[in-house]
mmCIF file of C-alpha atoms in Angstrom:
data_model
loop_
_atom_site.group_PDB
_atom_site.id
_atom_site.type_symbol
_atom_site.label_atom_id
_atom_site.label_comp_id
_atom_site.label_asym_id
_atom_site.label_seq_id
_atom_site.Cartn_x
_atom_site.Cartn_y
_atom_site.Cartn_z
ATOM 1 C CA MET O 168 7.908 13.066 -17.178
ATOM 2 C CA LEU O 169 4.977 10.926 -16.321
ATOM 3 C CA GLU O 170 2.302 12.345 -14.419
ATOM 4 C CA ASN O 171 -0.802 10.389 -13.067
ATOM 5 C CA TRP O 172 -4.459 11.600 -13.285
ATOM 6 C CA VAL O 173 -6.954 9.918 -11.411
ATOM 7 C CA VAL O 174 -11.131 10.323 -12.279
ATOM 8 C CA THR O 175 -12.677 9.789 -9.031
ATOM 9 C CA PRO O 176 -16.374 9.848 -8.238
ATOM 10 C CA THR O 177 -17.338 12.539 -5.859
ATOM 11 C CA CYS O 178 -21.138 11.200 -5.185
ATOM 12 C CA LEU O 179 -23.128 8.594 -6.593
ATOM 13 C CA PRO O 180 -24.641 9.176 -10.157
ATOM 14 C CA LEU O 181 -28.250 9.773 -11.046
ATOM 15 C CA VAL O 182 -30.192 6.978 -12.293
ATOM 16 C CA LEU O 183 -31.821 7.310 -15.595
ATOM 17 C CA ARG O 184 -35.057 5.742 -15.615
ATOM 18 C CA ARG O 185 -38.682 7.005 -16.238
ATOM 19 C CA CYS O 186 -41.105 7.821 -12.947
ATOM 20 C CA HIS O 187 -44.270 6.107 -12.903
ATOM 21 C CA VAL O 188 -45.816 9.076 -11.355
ATOM 22 C CA CYS O 189 -44.412 12.124 -12.961
ATOM 23 C CA ALA O 190 -42.672 10.624 -16.318
ATOM 24 C CA SER O 191 -39.411 12.279 -15.117
ATOM 25 C CA GLU O 192 -36.378 10.590 -16.353
ATOM 26 C CA ARG O 193 -34.280 10.919 -13.161
ATOM 27 C CA PHE O 194 -33.832 9.159 -9.893
ATOM 28 C CA ARG O 195 -30.897 9.830 -7.171
ATOM 29 C CA ALA O 196 -29.782 6.657 -5.228
ATOM 30 C CA SER O 197 -31.171 6.983 -1.597
ATOM 31 C CA GLY O 198 -28.203 4.566 -0.380
ATOM 32 C CA LYS O 199 -30.710 2.396 1.618
ATOM 33 C CA PHE O 200 -32.069 -1.034 0.858
ATOM 34 C CA ARG O 201 -34.848 -2.881 1.674
ATOM 35 C CA VAL O 202 -34.688 -6.766 2.303
ATOM 36 C CA ASN O 203 -37.402 -8.768 2.380
ATOM 37 C CA ALA O 204 -37.337 -12.764 3.537
ATOM 38 C CA HIS O 205 -40.213 -15.016 2.649
ATOM 39 C CA HIS O 206 -39.549 -18.712 4.332
ATOM 40 C CA LYS O 207 -35.892 -19.792 2.959
ATOM 41 C CA LEU O 208 -36.122 -17.071 -0.087
ATOM 42 C CA ILE O 209 -34.581 -13.276 0.310
ATOM 43 C CA ASP O 210 -35.135 -10.337 -2.177
ATOM 44 C CA ALA O 211 -33.523 -7.185 -1.793
ATOM 45 C CA TRP O 212 -33.959 -3.780 -3.530
ATOM 46 C CA LEU O 213 -32.017 -0.537 -3.678
ATOM 47 C CA LEU O 214 -34.156 2.274 -3.019
ATOM 48 C CA VAL O 215 -34.009 5.491 -5.875
ATOM 49 C CA LEU O 216 -35.785 8.226 -5.268
ATOM 50 C CA CYS O 217 -37.623 10.758 -8.286
ATOM 51 C CA THR O 218 -35.764 13.860 -8.431
ATOM 52 C CA ALA O 219 -39.128 15.797 -9.682
ATOM 53 C CA CYS O 220 -41.814 14.169 -7.158
ATOM 54 C CA GLY O 221 -39.603 12.054 -4.637
ATOM 55 C CA ASP O 222 -41.764 8.908 -5.970
ATOM 56 C CA THR O 223 -39.425 5.794 -4.473
ATOM 57 C CA ALA O 224 -38.716 3.208 -7.093
ATOM 58 C CA LYS O 225 -36.960 0.018 -5.916
ATOM 59 C CA LEU O 226 -33.913 -1.619 -8.022
ATOM 60 C CA THR O 227 -33.709 -5.238 -8.033
ATOM 61 C CA VAL O 228 -30.491 -6.628 -6.310
ATOM 62 C CA LEU O 229 -31.485 -10.068 -5.205
ATOM 63 C CA GLU O 230 -34.646 -11.703 -6.285
ATOM 64 C CA ARG O 231 -35.819 -15.139 -4.696
ATOM 65 C CA MET O 232 -32.582 -16.368 -3.526
ATOM 66 C CA ASN O 233 -31.838 -18.964 -1.063
ATOM 67 C CA VAL O 234 -30.988 -17.279 1.884
ATOM 68 C CA ARG O 235 -28.305 -19.756 2.452
ATOM 69 C CA SER O 236 -26.526 -18.945 -1.184
ATOM 70 C CA VAL O 237 -25.972 -15.139 -0.168
ATOM 71 C CA ARG O 238 -22.894 -14.566 1.515
ATOM 72 C CA PRO O 239 -23.204 -13.197 5.143
ATOM 73 C CA GLU O 240 -21.082 -10.267 4.517
ATOM 74 C CA LEU O 241 -23.240 -9.057 1.420
ATOM 75 C CA LEU O 242 -26.390 -9.571 4.096
ATOM 76 C CA ASP O 243 -24.821 -7.534 6.518
ATOM 77 C CA ARG O 244 -24.034 -4.715 4.187
ATOM 78 C CA LEU O 245 -27.487 -4.768 2.796
ATOM 79 C CA HIS O 246 -29.055 -4.593 6.256
ATOM 80 C CA ASP O 247 -26.582 -2.014 7.517
ATOM 81 C CA ASN O 248 -27.506 0.243 4.253
ATOM 82 C CA ASP O 249 -23.897 0.552 3.699
ATOM 83 C CA PRO O 250 -23.301 3.668 0.703
ATOM 84 C CA GLY O 251 -20.152 1.867 -0.780
ATOM 85 C CA LEU O 252 -22.371 -1.287 -1.642
ATOM 86 C CA ALA O 253 -25.026 1.163 -3.380
ATOM 87 C CA ALA O 254 -22.196 3.007 -5.215
ATOM 88 C CA GLU O 255 -20.586 -1.121 -6.272
ATOM 89 C CA LEU O 256 -24.228 -2.161 -7.241
ATOM 90 C CA LEU O 257 -25.117 0.687 -9.460
ATOM 91 C CA GLN O 258 -21.730 0.238 -11.247
ATOM 92 C CA ASP O 259 -22.405 -3.429 -11.401
ATOM 93 C CA PRO O 260 -23.590 -4.316 -15.280
ATOM 94 C CA VAL O 261 -25.953 -6.924 -14.295
ATOM 95 C CA VAL O 262 -27.728 -4.721 -11.992
ATOM 96 C CA ARG O 263 -28.206 -2.329 -14.577
ATOM 97 C CA ARG O 264 -29.093 -4.608 -17.253
ATOM 98 C CA ARG O 265 -32.138 -6.442 -14.574
ATOM 99 C CA ASN O 266 -33.389 -3.158 -13.854
ATOM 100 C CA ARG O 267 -33.161 -1.458 -17.304
ATOM 101 C CA ILE O 268 -31.423 1.789 -16.099
ATOM 102 C CA ALA O 269 -28.325 3.596 -17.359
ATOM 103 C CA LEU O 270 -26.364 6.236 -15.477
ATOM 104 C CA ASP O 271 -25.779 10.017 -15.657
ATOM 105 C CA TRP O 272 -22.556 11.236 -14.066
ATOM 106 C CA ASP O 273 -22.692 14.713 -14.901
ATOM 107 C CA GLY O 274 -21.225 16.316 -11.805
ATOM 108 C CA ALA O 275 -20.781 13.315 -10.166
ATOM 109 C CA TRP O 276 -16.908 12.919 -10.570
ATOM 110 C CA CYS O 277 -13.850 15.009 -10.703
ATOM 111 C CA LEU O 278 -10.298 14.938 -11.752
ATOM 112 C CA ASP O 279 -7.536 14.796 -9.533
ATOM 113 C CA THR O 280 -3.868 15.881 -11.473
ATOM 114 C CA GLY O 281 -1.781 15.265 -8.667
ATOM 115 C CA GLY O 282 -0.701 18.946 -8.061
ATOM 116 C CA PRO O 283 -2.490 22.072 -6.826
ATOM 117 C CA GLY O 284 -3.824 23.564 -10.141
ATOM 118 C CA HIS O 285 -3.771 23.107 -13.804
ATOM 119 C CA PRO O 286 -0.336 23.268 -15.308
ATOM 120 C CA ASP O 287 0.801 26.634 -17.018
ATOM 121 C CA ARG O 288 1.358 26.480 -20.639
ATOM 122 C CA LEU O 289 4.790 27.846 -20.066
ATOM 123 C CA ASP O 290 5.681 24.971 -17.767
ATOM 124 C CA ARG O 291 4.389 22.651 -20.739
ATOM 125 C CA ALA O 292 5.950 24.643 -23.439
ATOM 126 C CA ASP O 293 9.580 23.893 -21.256
ATOM 127 C CA ARG O 294 8.925 20.322 -21.312
ATOM 128 C CA GLU O 295 9.663 18.305 -24.221
ATOM 129 C CA VAL O 296 6.591 15.945 -23.757
ATOM 130 C CA LEU O 297 4.190 15.350 -21.088
ATOM 131 C CA ASP O 298 3.359 11.438 -20.576
ATOM 132 C CA VAL O 299 0.345 11.289 -18.457
ATOM 133 C CA SER O 300 -1.708 7.878 -17.192
ATOM 134 C CA VAL O 301 -5.040 8.480 -16.687
ATOM 135 C CA ARG O 302 -6.792 5.928 -14.217
ATOM 136 C CA PHE O 303 -10.304 5.312 -13.212
ATOM 137 C CA ALA O 304 -11.317 4.772 -9.771
ATOM 138 C CA ALA O 305 -14.784 3.903 -10.923
ATOM 139 C CA ARG O 306 -16.191 3.024 -14.500
ATOM 140 C CA ILE O 307 -17.517 6.747 -15.495
ATOM 141 C CA PRO O 308 -17.907 7.412 -19.051
ATOM 142 C CA VAL O 309 -15.918 10.535 -19.788
ATOM 143 C CA ARG O 310 -14.708 11.911 -23.009
ATOM 144 C CA PRO O 311 -11.057 11.895 -23.095
ATOM 145 C CA VAL O 312 -10.659 15.373 -24.639
ATOM 146 C CA ARG O 313 -12.556 16.841 -21.940
ATOM 147 C CA LEU O 314 -10.429 15.208 -19.458
ATOM 148 C CA ILE O 315 -7.435 16.453 -21.105
ATOM 149 C CA ALA O 316 -8.878 20.174 -21.598
ATOM 150 C CA GLU O 317 -9.653 20.063 -17.912
ATOM 151 C CA GLY O 318 -6.199 18.475 -16.650
ATOM 152 C CA CYS O 319 -3.840 20.992 -18.793
ATOM 153 C CA GLY O 320 -6.100 23.934 -18.209
ATOM 154 C CA LEU O 321 -6.891 24.159 -22.199
ATOM 155 C CA SER O 322 -10.067 24.568 -24.190
ATOM 156 C CA ARG O 323 -11.874 21.288 -25.856
ATOM 157 C CA SER O 324 -11.344 22.883 -29.292
ATOM 158 C CA GLU O 325 -7.528 23.655 -28.668
ATOM 159 C CA VAL O 326 -6.954 20.001 -27.515
ATOM 160 C CA GLU O 327 -8.929 18.644 -30.678
ATOM 161 C CA ARG O 328 -6.673 21.095 -32.679
ATOM 162 C CA LEU O 329 -3.784 19.274 -30.766
ATOM 163 C CA VAL O 330 -5.058 15.726 -31.821
ATOM 164 C CA ALA O 331 -5.244 16.853 -35.420
ATOM 165 C CA GLU O 332 -1.786 18.181 -35.505
ATOM 166 C CA GLY O 333 -0.423 14.895 -33.786
ATOM 167 C CA SER O 334 0.867 16.810 -31.105
ATOM 168 C CA LEU O 335 -1.482 14.935 -29.011
ATOM 169 C CA VAL O 336 -1.321 11.037 -29.478
ATOM 170 C CA SER O 337 -2.985 8.097 -27.496
ATOM 171 C CA ALA O 338 -3.313 4.328 -28.188
ATOM 172 C CA VAL O 339 -6.828 4.755 -27.399
ATOM 173 C CA ARG O 340 -9.353 6.696 -29.822
ATOM 174 C CA LEU O 341 -9.634 10.128 -28.008
ATOM 175 C CA GLY O 342 -13.212 10.902 -29.540
ATOM 176 C CA GLY O 343 -15.367 8.922 -28.052
ATOM 177 C CA ARG O 344 -16.126 8.075 -24.392
ATOM 178 C CA LEU O 345 -14.090 6.113 -22.338
ATOM 179 C CA SER O 346 -14.672 4.450 -18.692
ATOM 180 C CA GLY O 347 -11.145 2.436 -18.675
ATOM 181 C CA ASP O 348 -7.554 3.411 -17.998
ATOM 182 C CA PHE O 349 -5.662 4.866 -20.955
ATOM 183 C CA THR O 350 -2.593 7.102 -21.283
ATOM 184 C CA PHE O 351 -1.417 10.227 -23.794
ATOM 185 C CA THR O 352 1.557 12.132 -24.931
ATOM 186 C CA LEU O 353 1.550 15.719 -25.420
ATOM 187 C CA LYS O 354 4.360 16.857 -26.972
ATOM 188 C CA GLY O 355 5.619 20.211 -26.683
#
């Protein structure tokens, strides 16, 4: 039996960057943009707020771009402070690299197993094999062992024991972090 699990974001992740005012390491995205035009050139920034002191910092989205080279839909979304655009830009590797930031996804995602709760151990024992396809709605780096433990209602050490025994197998390495879709099989 194949089950489909989905890892979905519940809110915007925290931005890991040093604050120039208080030396804190965490910012939260406000979801607001600042757009500045100078003749035919345009700049745009995503505003983030320090979680400790509230100081505002700017993450560069567009820098000295010709206005005609920017898609009108993107300009509209920037002017409308589209929260979906903020989420897209935070996940964009080019924006993260340009601004030298990382993201902290702790507490900003949830696992939807498609059921009302965790499957009971007896239900799993009755099944010969449990095949699960895990899909990521966003590029959220999570340890597969943690996902499997949460989805099956097990402890992480029990999941690691099942991996060591060979009762839990996957084509991907379950020891590190993943942010892409994968499948695994749990043998009863």
